[in-house]
Amino acid sequence: MTVSDKTLARLKQAAGPRGYLDDPEAIAPYCTPFRDGWVGETPLVLRPDTTEMVAALVRICAETGTPIVPQGGNTGMTGGGLPHPGGDEVILSTGRLNRIRGIDPLNDTITAEAGVVLADIRSAAEGVDRLFPLLLGAQGSCQIGGNLSTNAGGINVVRYGNVRSMVLGLEVVTGDGEVWDGLRALRKDNAGYDLKHIFIGAEGTLGIITAAVLRLVARPRERQTALVEVADPQAAVELLARLRGAMGDVVSAFELMHRNCFTLATRTLGHADPMPGQRPWRVLLDLTGQQPPGALREPLEEVLADALEAGLVSDAIVAASGAQADALWRIREDQAEVQRQAGKGIKHDISVPVSLVPDFIARADAAMERAYPGHVVCTFGHLGDGNIHYNPIEPPGWEQARWVAETGPINRIVHDIVADLGGSITAEHGVGRLRLAELVHYKSAVEIDLMRRLKRAFDPANILNPGKVLPAQGG
Ligand code: FAD
Ligand code: MLT
Ligand code: ZN
């Protein structure tokens, strides 16, 4: 069933001439993902610029039973912000809801609309000498509404938590087109259920986030970056514990990368591999704090020297300048693009307790090598959070189609190990369309039923991003 001409006309009228796109060429980028082969079709992209307009559009959709796909920066990795094929859903893009409504440095808060790009929130915070600590490779394109709806993680979770922990209040348009004004800038508020947490990470299936009050933190004065060659993932975990034990809560990023990530970055994007060593595992880390510039360097070098002596570490580069640190981080931040160009990685976004990451990697690598000898290991991720992107690429000589056809069996190998270790099949990217079947496979019937009840309560007409997070009923 496509959206009727009458409904399209009503939506266009409510959105006003600047508030929609219906030209297929203009619509195409909204239907095309950054990565992966999702196909999306829609006759209409709505681009409201006020919360009231969002509410008016949702009311029309609720009345006419028209499904809405909320979309922010369209950098999501699971197809959650893209419509299904068939053209019977409209996209609601938040790109024009892009005002910063206020900033309060004494309350350490910023109030921003859903369409503000993450990098702009970070810049606004810097403008008042604060840090908004969410940081991911897509920061120049992703929007805060999308970040909240995916409960984004990124590279600083180890220190600051995921974005859920940075939210004090939300404004949301509900599935029947009402506005919930929960824009409270409170650090303590036990007056009833904490509704904001229902919408955070709901991937647009329970409400449309239109604005948020976000928590800011002190802007670090000191930063040390190091690339460290470690004996193995277990040594990396022990290094993290040693850093924390010696220096306290200054580790703000702690990323594990297989050496292949560097080799592929050299081959695809022309990066220079900064380290000559051939050992498979490296850690890229940041320490930050309020200490005077340079103060963390000596203690870092001491921990690294001790770790070298203990056989945990075999080489280390402590960046000598901000520019060198940035160059090291570019190799990490470019991994999504590197791996897009390098072959067909079967993507996983798993988490297990930090202490069990070495177990996970050892078991998954052994099982994968048995099943697919010669496949290219391309493992990296947020070790400090127990979150690994386990993205094996096809063995040399394999057709990509043959490799893609193995996605189901590969998922089963990887996710069975994750389940056995008490982990999650998606740590930060979410379910979207990509992991619907996996979610149902691994969650208990009780949990799926509770999720369905929540969905029915918040979106009785089933118009908010249907078929995402939870399979369509009966599926
Ligand atoms: P979109 O992709 O537009 O949408 C994502 C989901 O949220 C969809 O389900 C959509 O329907 C819903 N949605 C969007 N806006 C709203 C709204 N206002 N109200 C309700 N629902 C809404 N993710 C990480 O977690 N950590 C990383 O380190 C990371 N690194 C990345 C690096 C690169 C280079 C890229 C391309 C992506 C990366 N991502 C990462 C994935 C992605 O950037 C995040 O998931 C991000 O939070 C998505 O934001 P977005 O604005 O692009 O949302
Ligand atoms: C990252 O950590 O770089 C992202 O989550 C993107 C990816 O998984 O490719
Ligand atoms: Zn990630």
Coordinates of C-alpha atoms and ligand atoms in Angstrom, one line a residue:
M1 CA 0.0 0.0 0.0
T2 CA 1.5 3.3 -1.0
V3 CA 0.7 6.6 0.7
S4 CA -2.4 8.1 -0.9
D5 CA -2.2 11.3 -2.9
K6 CA -4.7 12.9 -0.5
T7 CA -2.5 12.1 2.5
L8 CA 0.6 13.4 0.7
A9 CA -1.2 16.6 -0.1
R10 CA -2.3 17.1 3.5
L11 CA 1.3 16.5 4.8
K12 CA 2.8 18.9 2.2
Q13 CA 0.3 21.6 3.2
A14 CA 1.1 21.2 6.9
A15 CA 4.8 21.2 6.2
G16 CA 4.7 24.3 4.0
P17 CA 6.8 24.8 0.8
R18 CA 10.2 24.6 2.6
G19 CA 9.2 21.7 4.8
Y20 CA 9.2 18.8 2.4
L21 CA 11.0 17.2 -0.6
D22 CA 9.2 15.2 -3.2
D23 CA 11.6 15.3 -6.1
P24 CA 13.1 11.8 -6.4
E25 CA 16.6 13.2 -7.0
A26 CA 16.4 15.3 -3.8
I27 CA 15.0 12.4 -1.9
A28 CA 17.6 9.9 -3.0
P29 CA 20.3 10.8 -0.4
Y30 CA 17.7 10.2 2.4
C31 CA 17.2 6.7 1.1
T32 CA 20.8 5.8 0.7
P33 CA 22.9 4.5 3.6
F34 CA 26.5 5.4 4.3
R35 CA 27.4 1.8 4.2
D36 CA 25.7 -1.5 3.5
G37 CA 23.1 -2.2 0.9
W38 CA 19.8 -1.1 2.4
V39 CA 17.3 -0.1 -0.3
G40 CA 14.8 2.5 0.8
E41 CA 11.9 4.1 -1.0
T42 CA 9.6 7.0 0.0
P43 CA 7.4 9.4 -1.9
L44 CA 8.0 12.2 0.6
V45 CA 10.7 13.6 3.0
L46 CA 9.2 15.9 5.6
R47 CA 11.5 18.6 7.0
P48 CA 9.7 20.4 9.8
D49 CA 11.5 23.2 11.6
T50 CA 9.5 23.4 14.8
T51 CA 8.3 20.9 17.4
E52 CA 4.7 22.0 16.7
M53 CA 5.1 21.2 13.1
V54 CA 6.4 17.7 13.9
A55 CA 3.4 17.2 16.1
A56 CA 1.0 18.4 13.4
L57 CA 2.6 16.0 10.8
V58 CA 2.5 13.1 13.2
R59 CA -1.2 13.7 13.9
I60 CA -1.9 13.5 10.2
C61 CA 0.1 10.3 10.0
A62 CA -1.7 8.8 13.0
E63 CA -5.1 9.7 11.5
T64 CA -4.3 8.2 8.1
G65 CA -2.2 5.2 9.3
T66 CA 0.9 6.5 7.5
P67 CA 4.2 5.1 8.8
I68 CA 6.9 7.6 9.7
V69 CA 10.7 6.9 9.6
P70 CA 12.5 9.5 11.7
Q71 CA 15.9 10.4 10.3
G72 CA 18.8 12.5 11.6
G73 CA 22.2 12.5 9.9
N74 CA 21.6 9.1 8.3
T75 CA 24.9 7.7 9.6
G76 CA 23.3 4.8 11.4
M77 CA 24.7 1.4 10.7
T78 CA 21.7 -0.8 10.9
G79 CA 19.2 0.6 8.4
G80 CA 17.1 2.0 11.2
G81 CA 16.7 5.5 9.7
L82 CA 15.8 4.2 6.2
P83 CA 12.4 3.4 4.9
H84 CA 11.6 -0.1 3.6
P85 CA 11.2 -0.7 -0.1
G86 CA 7.7 -0.1 -1.5
G87 CA 7.2 3.6 -0.8
D88 CA 4.5 3.3 1.8
E89 CA 6.4 5.2 4.5
V90 CA 7.4 8.9 4.8
I91 CA 10.7 10.1 6.2
L92 CA 10.7 12.8 8.8
S93 CA 14.1 14.4 8.7
T94 CA 15.2 16.5 11.7
G95 CA 17.8 18.5 9.7
R96 CA 15.9 21.8 10.1
L97 CA 15.3 21.4 13.8
N98 CA 18.8 22.7 14.4
R99 CA 18.7 25.4 17.0
I100 CA 20.7 25.5 20.2
R101 CA 18.1 26.8 22.5
G102 CA 20.3 27.7 25.4
I103 CA 23.5 27.0 27.3
D104 CA 24.0 27.3 31.1
P105 CA 27.6 27.0 32.1
L106 CA 26.8 27.2 35.8
N107 CA 24.3 24.3 35.5
D108 CA 26.7 22.6 33.0
T109 CA 23.9 22.1 30.5
I110 CA 23.1 22.8 26.9
T111 CA 19.6 22.6 25.4
A112 CA 19.7 21.6 21.7
E113 CA 17.1 20.6 19.1
A114 CA 17.3 17.1 17.6
G115 CA 18.8 18.2 14.3
V116 CA 21.9 19.9 15.7
V117 CA 25.0 18.1 14.4
L118 CA 27.1 16.5 17.1
A119 CA 30.2 18.5 16.2
D120 CA 28.2 21.8 16.6
I121 CA 27.2 20.8 20.1
R122 CA 30.8 20.0 21.0
S123 CA 31.8 23.4 19.5
A124 CA 29.1 25.3 21.4
A125 CA 30.3 23.6 24.7
E126 CA 33.9 24.5 23.9
G127 CA 32.6 28.1 23.5
V128 CA 31.8 28.2 27.2
D129 CA 34.9 26.2 28.2
R130 CA 33.1 22.9 28.7
L131 CA 33.1 19.5 27.0
F132 CA 30.2 17.6 25.6
P133 CA 32.0 14.2 25.8
L134 CA 30.2 12.2 23.1
L135 CA 32.7 11.6 20.3
L136 CA 32.4 9.4 17.2
G137 CA 33.8 9.2 13.7
A138 CA 30.5 10.5 12.3
Q139 CA 30.5 13.7 14.5
G140 CA 30.4 16.0 11.5
S141 CA 27.2 14.5 10.1
C142 CA 25.3 12.6 12.9
Q143 CA 22.7 14.6 14.8
I144 CA 22.0 14.6 18.5
G145 CA 18.4 13.3 18.0
G146 CA 20.0 10.3 16.1
N147 CA 22.7 9.9 18.8
L148 CA 20.0 9.8 21.5
S149 CA 17.8 7.5 19.6
T150 CA 20.6 5.0 19.1
N151 CA 22.1 5.6 22.5
A152 CA 25.4 6.2 20.7
G153 CA 28.7 5.1 22.3
G154 CA 31.9 6.2 20.6
I155 CA 35.4 6.4 21.9
N156 CA 34.9 8.2 25.2
V157 CA 32.4 5.8 26.9
V158 CA 35.2 4.3 29.0
R159 CA 35.4 7.6 30.9
Y160 CA 32.0 9.4 30.4
G161 CA 29.5 6.6 29.6
N162 CA 27.3 6.4 26.6
V163 CA 25.0 9.3 25.6
R164 CA 22.2 8.1 27.8
S165 CA 24.3 9.2 30.8
M166 CA 24.6 12.7 29.3
V167 CA 20.9 13.4 29.1
L168 CA 18.9 15.4 31.7
G169 CA 15.7 16.1 29.8
L170 CA 13.9 15.5 26.6
E171 CA 11.1 16.9 24.4
V172 CA 9.3 14.2 22.5
V173 CA 6.4 14.1 20.0
T174 CA 4.4 11.0 20.8
G175 CA 2.9 8.5 18.3
D176 CA -0.4 10.3 18.5
G177 CA 1.1 13.7 17.9
E178 CA 1.2 15.1 21.4
V179 CA 4.2 17.0 22.7
W180 CA 5.8 15.7 25.9
D181 CA 7.8 18.6 27.4
G182 CA 10.3 16.8 29.6
L183 CA 13.0 19.4 29.0
R184 CA 14.1 19.5 32.7
A185 CA 17.6 20.5 33.5
L186 CA 17.7 18.5 36.8
R187 CA 20.3 16.2 38.1
K188 CA 17.9 14.6 40.6
D189 CA 14.3 14.0 39.8
N190 CA 12.4 11.0 41.2
A191 CA 8.9 12.2 40.4
G192 CA 7.5 9.1 38.8
Y193 CA 8.8 7.0 36.0
D194 CA 11.9 8.4 34.2
L195 CA 10.3 8.5 30.8
K196 CA 13.3 9.9 28.9
H197 CA 15.1 6.6 29.2
I198 CA 12.3 4.9 27.3
F199 CA 12.9 7.1 24.3
I200 CA 16.7 7.0 24.4
G201 CA 17.9 4.0 22.3
A202 CA 14.4 3.3 21.0
E203 CA 15.6 4.0 17.4
G204 CA 12.5 6.1 16.6
T205 CA 10.0 3.4 17.4
L206 CA 8.4 5.0 20.5
G207 CA 8.5 8.7 19.8
I208 CA 10.2 11.5 17.9
I209 CA 12.8 13.3 20.0
T210 CA 12.7 17.0 19.1
A211 CA 15.1 18.5 21.7
A212 CA 17.2 17.6 24.7
V213 CA 18.9 19.0 27.7
L214 CA 22.4 17.6 27.8
R215 CA 25.0 17.5 30.5
L216 CA 28.4 19.1 30.0
V217 CA 31.6 18.3 31.8
A218 CA 34.9 20.2 32.5
R219 CA 37.0 20.7 29.4
P220 CA 40.3 18.8 29.9
R221 CA 43.5 20.9 29.9
E222 CA 45.9 18.0 29.4
R223 CA 45.8 15.1 26.9
Q224 CA 48.3 12.3 26.2
T225 CA 47.8 9.9 23.4
A226 CA 49.7 6.6 22.9
L227 CA 49.7 3.8 20.4
V228 CA 50.9 0.7 22.2
E229 CA 51.8 -2.7 20.8
V230 CA 50.6 -5.3 23.3
A231 CA 51.3 -9.0 23.6
D232 CA 47.7 -10.0 23.2
P233 CA 44.2 -8.8 24.2
Q234 CA 44.6 -10.1 27.7
A235 CA 47.7 -7.9 28.0
A236 CA 45.6 -4.9 26.8
V237 CA 43.0 -5.5 29.5
E238 CA 45.8 -5.7 32.1
L239 CA 47.3 -2.5 30.8
L240 CA 44.0 -0.7 31.3
A241 CA 43.8 -1.9 34.9
R242 CA 47.4 -0.8 35.5
L243 CA 46.7 2.7 34.0
R244 CA 43.6 3.1 36.2
G245 CA 45.4 1.8 39.3
A246 CA 48.3 4.1 38.9
M247 CA 46.6 7.3 37.6
G248 CA 42.9 7.1 38.5
D249 CA 40.1 8.1 36.3
V250 CA 42.0 9.7 33.4
V251 CA 41.6 7.0 30.7
S252 CA 39.2 8.6 28.3
A253 CA 39.7 6.3 25.3
F254 CA 41.1 2.8 25.2
E255 CA 40.7 1.2 21.8
L256 CA 41.9 -2.2 20.6
M257 CA 42.9 -2.6 17.0
H258 CA 44.2 -5.5 15.1
R259 CA 47.3 -4.7 13.0
N260 CA 45.3 -5.5 9.8
C261 CA 43.3 -2.3 10.5
F262 CA 46.5 -0.4 10.0
T263 CA 47.5 -2.4 6.9
L264 CA 44.1 -1.8 5.4
A265 CA 44.2 1.9 6.2
T266 CA 47.5 2.1 4.4
R267 CA 46.1 0.2 1.4
T268 CA 42.8 2.0 1.1
L269 CA 43.2 5.6 2.3
G270 CA 47.0 6.0 2.1
H271 CA 47.6 6.3 5.8
A272 CA 51.2 5.6 6.9
D273 CA 51.5 2.7 9.5
P274 CA 53.2 4.5 12.4
M275 CA 54.5 1.2 14.0
P276 CA 56.9 -1.2 12.4
G277 CA 56.1 -4.2 14.6
Q278 CA 54.3 -7.2 13.2
R279 CA 52.6 -8.3 16.4
P280 CA 48.8 -8.5 15.8
W281 CA 47.4 -6.3 18.6
R282 CA 47.7 -2.6 19.4
V283 CA 45.9 -0.2 21.7
L284 CA 45.3 3.4 21.0
L285 CA 44.6 5.3 24.2
D286 CA 44.0 8.8 25.4
L287 CA 44.5 10.1 28.9
T288 CA 42.9 13.4 29.7
G289 CA 42.5 15.6 32.8
Q290 CA 42.6 19.0 34.5
Q291 CA 46.3 18.7 35.2
P292 CA 48.7 21.2 33.8
P293 CA 49.7 20.4 30.1
G294 CA 52.3 17.6 30.1
A295 CA 51.6 16.4 33.6
L296 CA 50.2 13.0 32.6
R297 CA 53.1 12.2 30.3
E298 CA 55.6 11.0 32.9
P299 CA 53.2 8.8 34.8
L300 CA 52.0 7.3 31.5
E301 CA 55.6 6.5 30.4
E302 CA 56.2 4.9 33.8
V303 CA 53.2 2.6 33.5
L304 CA 54.3 1.7 29.9
A305 CA 57.8 1.0 31.0
D306 CA 56.6 -1.3 33.8
A307 CA 54.3 -3.0 31.4
L308 CA 57.2 -3.5 29.0
E309 CA 59.2 -5.1 31.7
A310 CA 56.3 -7.4 32.6
G311 CA 56.0 -8.5 29.0
L312 CA 52.6 -7.0 28.4
V313 CA 53.8 -4.4 26.0
S314 CA 56.4 -4.6 23.2
D315 CA 56.5 -1.1 21.7
A316 CA 54.8 2.2 22.3
I317 CA 54.6 5.6 20.6
V318 CA 53.6 8.4 23.0
A319 CA 52.5 11.3 20.7
A320 CA 54.9 14.2 20.8
S321 CA 52.4 16.8 19.7
G322 CA 48.7 17.3 19.2
A323 CA 49.2 16.9 15.5
Q324 CA 50.8 13.5 16.0
A325 CA 48.0 12.5 18.3
D326 CA 45.4 13.6 15.7
A327 CA 47.2 11.6 13.0
L328 CA 47.1 8.4 15.1
W329 CA 43.4 9.0 15.9
R330 CA 42.6 9.6 12.2
I331 CA 43.6 6.0 11.5
R332 CA 41.1 4.8 14.1
E333 CA 38.3 7.2 13.1
D334 CA 38.7 6.2 9.4
Q335 CA 38.1 2.5 10.2
A336 CA 34.4 2.6 9.1
E337 CA 35.5 4.0 5.7
V338 CA 38.6 1.8 5.5
Q339 CA 36.5 -1.3 6.1
R340 CA 33.9 -0.1 3.6
Q341 CA 36.6 0.0 0.9
A342 CA 38.6 -3.1 2.0
G343 CA 36.2 -5.8 1.2
K344 CA 32.9 -7.2 2.6
G345 CA 33.2 -7.2 6.4
I346 CA 30.4 -9.1 8.1
K347 CA 29.8 -6.5 10.8
H348 CA 29.3 -7.3 14.5
D349 CA 29.0 -4.9 17.3
I350 CA 29.2 -7.1 20.4
S351 CA 29.8 -6.5 24.0
V352 CA 31.0 -8.8 26.8
P353 CA 32.4 -7.9 30.3
V354 CA 35.8 -6.2 29.7
S355 CA 37.6 -9.0 31.5
L356 CA 36.1 -11.6 29.0
V357 CA 37.0 -9.8 25.8
P358 CA 40.2 -11.8 25.4
D359 CA 38.1 -15.0 25.8
F360 CA 35.7 -13.8 23.2
I361 CA 38.4 -12.9 20.7
A362 CA 40.2 -16.2 21.1
R363 CA 37.1 -18.3 20.8
A364 CA 35.7 -16.4 17.9
D365 CA 39.0 -16.3 16.0
A366 CA 39.5 -20.1 16.5
A367 CA 35.9 -20.9 15.4
M368 CA 36.1 -18.6 12.4
E369 CA 39.4 -20.0 11.3
R370 CA 38.1 -23.5 11.5
A371 CA 35.0 -22.6 9.4
Y372 CA 36.6 -20.1 7.0
P373 CA 40.4 -20.6 6.8
G374 CA 42.3 -17.6 5.5
H375 CA 39.5 -15.0 6.2
V376 CA 40.9 -11.6 7.0
V377 CA 40.6 -10.6 10.6
C378 CA 39.5 -7.0 11.0
T379 CA 38.8 -6.7 14.7
F380 CA 38.8 -3.4 16.5
G381 CA 36.7 -1.5 19.0
H382 CA 36.1 0.0 22.3
L383 CA 38.0 -2.4 24.6
G384 CA 37.5 -0.2 27.6
D385 CA 33.8 -0.7 27.3
G386 CA 34.0 -4.4 26.4
N387 CA 32.6 -3.5 22.9
I388 CA 34.3 -5.1 19.9
H389 CA 33.5 -4.6 16.2
Y390 CA 34.3 -8.1 15.0
N391 CA 34.2 -7.6 11.2
P392 CA 35.8 -10.6 9.4
I393 CA 36.5 -10.0 5.7
E394 CA 36.3 -12.7 3.0
P395 CA 39.3 -15.0 2.4
P396 CA 41.4 -14.0 -0.6
G397 CA 39.9 -15.4 -3.8
W398 CA 36.3 -15.6 -2.5
E399 CA 33.5 -13.8 -4.4
Q400 CA 31.9 -11.2 -2.2
A401 CA 28.4 -12.8 -2.9
R402 CA 29.6 -16.1 -1.6
W403 CA 30.9 -14.5 1.6
V404 CA 27.7 -12.5 2.1
A405 CA 25.7 -15.7 1.8
E406 CA 27.6 -16.9 4.9
T407 CA 26.3 -14.0 7.0
G408 CA 23.8 -16.2 8.9
P409 CA 26.2 -18.9 9.8
I410 CA 28.9 -16.4 10.7
N411 CA 26.5 -14.5 12.9
R412 CA 25.6 -17.7 14.6
I413 CA 29.3 -18.5 15.3
V414 CA 30.0 -15.1 16.7
H415 CA 26.8 -14.4 18.6
D416 CA 26.6 -17.9 20.2
I417 CA 30.0 -17.2 21.8
V418 CA 28.7 -13.7 22.9
A419 CA 25.6 -15.3 24.4
D420 CA 27.7 -17.9 26.2
L421 CA 29.8 -15.1 27.8
G422 CA 26.7 -13.2 28.9
G423 CA 27.2 -10.5 26.3
S424 CA 25.0 -8.4 23.9
I425 CA 24.7 -8.8 20.1
T426 CA 24.7 -5.0 19.8
A427 CA 26.6 -2.7 22.1
E428 CA 26.1 0.6 20.4
H429 CA 24.8 0.5 16.9
G430 CA 21.4 -0.9 17.8
V431 CA 19.0 -3.3 16.1
G432 CA 17.4 -1.3 13.2
R433 CA 16.7 -3.7 10.4
L434 CA 20.1 -5.5 10.5
R435 CA 19.7 -7.4 13.8
L436 CA 15.9 -8.1 14.0
A437 CA 16.2 -11.8 13.6
E438 CA 19.3 -12.0 15.9
L439 CA 17.5 -10.1 18.6
V440 CA 14.5 -12.5 18.6
H441 CA 16.9 -15.4 18.5
Y442 CA 18.8 -14.4 21.6
K443 CA 16.3 -12.5 23.8
S444 CA 13.9 -14.4 26.0
A445 CA 10.2 -14.6 25.0
V446 CA 9.5 -12.6 28.2
E447 CA 11.8 -9.8 27.2
I448 CA 10.4 -9.6 23.6
D449 CA 6.9 -9.6 25.0
L450 CA 7.7 -6.7 27.4
M451 CA 9.2 -4.8 24.5
R452 CA 6.1 -5.4 22.3
R453 CA 3.8 -4.2 25.2
L454 CA 5.9 -1.0 25.5
K455 CA 5.6 -0.5 21.7
R456 CA 1.8 -0.9 21.8
A457 CA 1.6 1.5 24.7
F458 CA 3.6 4.3 23.2
D459 CA 2.7 3.7 19.5
P460 CA -0.8 2.1 19.4
A461 CA -1.3 2.9 15.7
N462 CA 2.1 1.4 14.9
I463 CA 3.2 4.3 12.8
L464 CA 6.6 5.0 14.4
N465 CA 9.3 3.3 12.4
P466 CA 7.5 0.0 12.2
G467 CA 9.5 -3.1 11.5
K468 CA 12.6 -1.7 13.2
V469 CA 13.9 -3.0 16.6
L470 CA 11.0 -5.4 16.7
P471 CA 9.9 -7.5 13.7
A472 CA 6.5 -6.7 12.3
Q473 CA 3.9 -8.6 14.4
G474 CA 3.9 -12.2 13.4
G475 CA 7.5 -11.9 12.1
Ligands
FAD1 P1 20.2 8.2 11.8 O1 21.2 7.3 11.2 O2 19.6 9.2 11.0 O3 19.1 7.4 12.6 C1 19.5 6.4 13.5 C2 18.2 5.9 14.2 O4 17.6 6.8 15.1 C3 17.1 5.5 13.2 O5 16.4 4.4 13.8 C4 16.2 6.7 13.2 O6 14.9 6.4 12.9 C5 16.3 7.2 14.6 N1 16.2 8.6 14.8 C6 17.0 9.6 14.3 N2 16.6 10.8 14.8 C7 15.6 10.6 15.6 C8 14.8 11.5 16.4 N3 15.0 12.8 16.4 N4 13.8 10.9 17.1 C9 13.5 9.6 17.1 N5 14.3 8.7 16.4 C10 15.3 9.2 15.6 N6 28.0 4.8 16.5 C11 28.4 4.6 17.7 O7 27.6 4.3 18.6 N7 29.7 4.7 18.1 C12 30.6 5.0 17.1 O8 31.8 5.0 17.5 C13 30.2 5.2 15.8 N8 31.1 5.6 14.9 C14 30.7 5.8 13.6 C15 31.6 6.2 12.7 C16 31.2 6.5 11.4 C17 32.2 7.0 10.4 C18 29.9 6.3 11.0 C19 29.4 6.6 9.6 C20 28.9 5.9 11.9 C21 29.3 5.7 13.2 N9 28.4 5.3 14.2 C22 28.8 5.1 15.5 C23 27.0 5.1 13.9 C24 26.1 6.4 13.9 O9 26.9 7.5 13.6 C25 25.4 6.5 15.2 O10 24.5 5.5 15.3 C26 24.6 7.8 15.3 O11 24.2 8.0 16.7 C27 23.5 8.0 14.4 O12 23.1 9.3 14.3 P2 22.3 9.9 13.1 O13 21.9 11.3 13.3 O14 23.1 9.7 11.8 O15 21.0 9.0 13.1
MLT2 C1 33.5 2.8 15.2 O1 33.7 2.5 16.4 O2 34.3 3.3 14.5 C2 32.1 2.6 14.7 O3 31.2 2.1 15.6 C3 31.9 2.3 13.3 C4 32.1 0.9 12.9 O4 31.8 -0.1 13.5 O5 32.6 0.7 11.7
ZN3 ZN 32.2 1.8 17.6

